[in-house]
């Protein structure tokens, strides 16, 4: 009798222990052979949630399902209008809101970017997406993404077009290969010193290090030839990658640029596991589209000159 009681008690204890053990295993992130959380593989990130919370949704951090349905009709129409202004836009997949949120900005709490300086607003006009609306005499007048100099991949930003990337990881480096413009970003993890302030690069200079289970990547030394919402060459970007589970990365970045904004701002969103491979997006400066667009603009100007003497 005592033996049966002990066996029953043991089985009961095992039954209690197994779910907790399985849960612990599922929470523990996959790891590399050298013990760090494993970020390698194919990943995709996109979102219909806007960067900033619309003024019409002030005070609303998340939407109900009914509100999401109504909002997405208007949001998808807006995305469609932007898509139709671009070449080869059939691959756009707008997707859904991220966790029902109304902004990707999580700090400040109002979901809006801090007040920008006059210098930041000027950069938005001459270097940002708004520059696509101004006349262009040559390729130098166009935005760097249109010129295929580099993609919009520093930092990562979830937008309506899908973003596919492959991460390669060693003990000393992290490499991110983006489908967009086939950007390759190489991030040293070996503790090397910062670059001198006089050295400026298109993608800036990144250095990574581990804070517990989180990979922190600090980037500075930008060349100032492009802008993120009005940022200048002295902005500092701090990114954080954390493995939530085998299929999800939690990602956030903070932009600190006192020359452009009244304070720092932070964006956060999840990145999901994807299927590869990453196909080469063979975009290169001097591609056929740019001279054809400029030639078409000159032809249109010539036509107008004849009509309006």
PDB file of N, CA and C in Angstrom, residues 184-220:
ATOM      1  N   UNK A 184      24.175  45.327 -47.344  1.00  0.00           N
ATOM      2  CA  UNK A 184      24.855  44.454 -46.397  1.00  0.00           C
ATOM      3  C   UNK A 184      25.437  45.321 -45.293  1.00  0.00           C
ATOM      4  N   UNK A 185      24.994  45.078 -44.092  1.00  0.00           N
ATOM      5  CA  UNK A 185      25.470  45.840 -42.935  1.00  0.00           C
ATOM      6  C   UNK A 185      26.297  44.930 -42.052  1.00  0.00           C
ATOM      7  N   UNK A 186      27.525  45.318 -41.778  1.00  0.00           N
ATOM      8  CA  UNK A 186      28.452  44.512 -40.984  1.00  0.00           C
ATOM      9  C   UNK A 186      28.680  45.206 -39.645  1.00  0.00           C
ATOM     10  N   UNK A 187      28.351  44.508 -38.556  1.00  0.00           N
ATOM     11  CA  UNK A 187      28.409  45.098 -37.213  1.00  0.00           C
ATOM     12  C   UNK A 187      29.440  44.337 -36.381  1.00  0.00           C
ATOM     13  N   UNK A 188      30.575  44.953 -36.035  1.00  0.00           N
ATOM     14  CA  UNK A 188      31.549  44.271 -35.185  1.00  0.00           C
ATOM     15  C   UNK A 188      31.059  44.150 -33.750  1.00  0.00           C
ATOM     16  N   UNK A 189      31.377  43.018 -33.115  1.00  0.00           N
ATOM     17  CA  UNK A 189      30.989  42.751 -31.728  1.00  0.00           C
ATOM     18  C   UNK A 189      32.209  42.533 -30.849  1.00  0.00           C
ATOM     19  N   UNK A 190      33.395  42.902 -31.357  1.00  0.00           N
ATOM     20  CA  UNK A 190      34.642  42.540 -30.682  1.00  0.00           C
ATOM     21  C   UNK A 190      35.193  43.640 -29.772  1.00  0.00           C
ATOM     22  N   UNK A 191      34.389  44.659 -29.479  1.00  0.00           N
ATOM     23  CA  UNK A 191      34.832  45.684 -28.534  1.00  0.00           C
ATOM     24  C   UNK A 191      35.800  46.694 -29.091  1.00  0.00           C
ATOM     25  N   UNK A 192      35.913  46.818 -30.405  1.00  0.00           N
ATOM     26  CA  UNK A 192      36.843  47.783 -30.990  1.00  0.00           C
ATOM     27  C   UNK A 192      36.427  49.205 -30.660  1.00  0.00           C
ATOM     28  N   UNK A 193      37.366  50.164 -30.673  1.00  0.00           N
ATOM     29  CA  UNK A 193      37.033  51.551 -30.328  1.00  0.00           C
ATOM     30  C   UNK A 193      36.196  52.223 -31.403  1.00  0.00           C
ATOM     31  N   UNK A 194      35.597  53.358 -31.051  1.00  0.00           N
ATOM     32  CA  UNK A 194      34.806  54.146 -31.998  1.00  0.00           C
ATOM     33  C   UNK A 194      35.715  54.749 -33.059  1.00  0.00           C
ATOM     34  N   UNK A 195      35.136  55.077 -34.203  1.00  0.00           N
ATOM     35  CA  UNK A 195      35.874  55.806 -35.225  1.00  0.00           C
ATOM     36  C   UNK A 195      36.052  57.259 -34.800  1.00  0.00           C
ATOM     37  N   UNK A 196      37.067  57.899 -35.328  1.00  0.00           N
ATOM     38  CA  UNK A 196      37.251  59.330 -35.095  1.00  0.00           C
ATOM     39  C   UNK A 196      36.060  60.090 -35.665  1.00  0.00           C
ATOM     40  N   UNK A 197      35.700  61.196 -35.034  1.00  0.00           N
ATOM     41  CA  UNK A 197      34.544  61.957 -35.467  1.00  0.00           C
ATOM     42  C   UNK A 197      34.653  62.494 -36.877  1.00  0.00           C
ATOM     43  N   UNK A 198      35.873  62.605 -37.391  1.00  0.00           N
ATOM     44  CA  UNK A 198      36.063  63.133 -38.749  1.00  0.00           C
ATOM     45  C   UNK A 198      35.728  62.108 -39.827  1.00  0.00           C
ATOM     46  N   UNK A 199      35.600  60.837 -39.460  1.00  0.00           N
ATOM     47  CA  UNK A 199      35.305  59.774 -40.423  1.00  0.00           C
ATOM     48  C   UNK A 199      33.791  59.604 -40.513  1.00  0.00           C
ATOM     49  N   UNK A 200      33.231  59.865 -41.703  1.00  0.00           N
ATOM     50  CA  UNK A 200      31.782  59.824 -41.896  1.00  0.00           C
ATOM     51  C   UNK A 200      31.431  58.826 -42.998  1.00  0.00           C
ATOM     52  N   UNK A 201      30.356  58.068 -42.787  1.00  0.00           N
ATOM     53  CA  UNK A 201      29.978  57.030 -43.733  1.00  0.00           C
ATOM     54  C   UNK A 201      28.474  57.075 -44.007  1.00  0.00           C
ATOM     55  N   UNK A 202      28.049  56.531 -45.167  1.00  0.00           N
ATOM     56  CA  UNK A 202      26.650  56.531 -45.546  1.00  0.00           C
ATOM     57  C   UNK A 202      25.796  55.846 -44.486  1.00  0.00           C
ATOM     58  N   UNK A 203      26.192  54.670 -44.053  1.00  0.00           N
ATOM     59  CA  UNK A 203      25.422  53.923 -43.060  1.00  0.00           C
ATOM     60  C   UNK A 203      25.897  54.187 -41.636  1.00  0.00           C
ATOM     61  N   UNK A 204      26.791  55.152 -41.483  1.00  0.00           N
ATOM     62  CA  UNK A 204      27.355  55.384 -40.169  1.00  0.00           C
ATOM     63  C   UNK A 204      28.291  54.258 -39.776  1.00  0.00           C
ATOM     64  N   UNK A 205      28.745  54.298 -38.533  1.00  0.00           N
ATOM     65  CA  UNK A 205      29.630  53.239 -38.040  1.00  0.00           C
ATOM     66  C   UNK A 205      28.969  52.591 -36.835  1.00  0.00           C
ATOM     67  N   UNK A 206      28.744  51.272 -36.919  1.00  0.00           N
ATOM     68  CA  UNK A 206      28.037  50.535 -35.872  1.00  0.00           C
ATOM     69  C   UNK A 206      28.996  49.695 -35.039  1.00  0.00           C
ATOM     70  N   UNK A 207      28.704  49.625 -33.749  1.00  0.00           N
ATOM     71  CA  UNK A 207      29.413  48.739 -32.824  1.00  0.00           C
ATOM     72  C   UNK A 207      28.375  48.050 -31.964  1.00  0.00           C
ATOM     73  N   UNK A 208      28.510  46.731 -31.814  1.00  0.00           N
ATOM     74  CA  UNK A 208      27.538  45.982 -31.033  1.00  0.00           C
ATOM     75  C   UNK A 208      28.152  45.350 -29.797  1.00  0.00           C
ATOM     76  N   UNK A 209      27.315  45.125 -28.804  1.00  0.00           N
ATOM     77  CA  UNK A 209      27.755  44.439 -27.578  1.00  0.00           C
ATOM     78  C   UNK A 209      26.524  43.851 -26.894  1.00  0.00           C
ATOM     79  N   UNK A 210      26.750  42.889 -26.027  1.00  0.00           N
ATOM     80  CA  UNK A 210      25.657  42.195 -25.352  1.00  0.00           C
ATOM     81  C   UNK A 210      25.418  42.770 -23.967  1.00  0.00           C
ATOM     82  N   UNK A 211      24.149  43.054 -23.672  1.00  0.00           N
ATOM     83  CA  UNK A 211      23.706  43.380 -22.319  1.00  0.00           C
ATOM     84  C   UNK A 211      22.787  42.250 -21.879  1.00  0.00           C
ATOM     85  N   UNK A 212      23.360  41.252 -21.231  1.00  0.00           N
ATOM     86  CA  UNK A 212      22.586  40.077 -20.872  1.00  0.00           C
ATOM     87  C   UNK A 212      22.113  39.364 -22.128  1.00  0.00           C
ATOM     88  N   UNK A 213      20.796  39.240 -22.305  1.00  0.00           N
ATOM     89  CA  UNK A 213      20.220  38.547 -23.448  1.00  0.00           C
ATOM     90  C   UNK A 213      19.927  39.483 -24.622  1.00  0.00           C
ATOM     91  N   UNK A 214      20.266  40.744 -24.490  1.00  0.00           N
ATOM     92  CA  UNK A 214      19.942  41.742 -25.509  1.00  0.00           C
ATOM     93  C   UNK A 214      21.192  42.193 -26.251  1.00  0.00           C
ATOM     94  N   UNK A 215      21.135  42.176 -27.588  1.00  0.00           N
ATOM     95  CA  UNK A 215      22.207  42.720 -28.401  1.00  0.00           C
ATOM     96  C   UNK A 215      21.941  44.205 -28.609  1.00  0.00           C
ATOM     97  N   UNK A 216      22.888  45.040 -28.181  1.00  0.00           N
ATOM     98  CA  UNK A 216      22.773  46.487 -28.318  1.00  0.00           C
ATOM     99  C   UNK A 216      23.723  46.935 -29.417  1.00  0.00           C
ATOM    100  N   UNK A 217      23.231  47.733 -30.360  1.00  0.00           N
ATOM    101  CA  UNK A 217      24.038  48.229 -31.473  1.00  0.00           C
ATOM    102  C   UNK A 217      23.974  49.759 -31.468  1.00  0.00           C
ATOM    103  N   UNK A 218      25.126  50.403 -31.300  1.00  0.00           N
ATOM    104  CA  UNK A 218      25.202  51.859 -31.314  1.00  0.00           C
ATOM    105  C   UNK A 218      25.807  52.299 -32.647  1.00  0.00           C
ATOM    106  N   UNK A 219      25.186  53.294 -33.283  1.00  0.00           N
ATOM    107  CA  UNK A 219      25.645  53.763 -34.588  1.00  0.00           C
ATOM    108  C   UNK A 219      25.749  55.279 -34.596  1.00  0.00           C
ATOM    109  N   UNK A 220      26.875  55.770 -35.089  1.00  0.00           N
ATOM    110  CA  UNK A 220      27.107  57.201 -35.263  1.00  0.00           C
ATOM    111  C   UNK A 220      27.957  57.414 -36.508  1.00  0.00           C
TER     112      UNK A 220
END
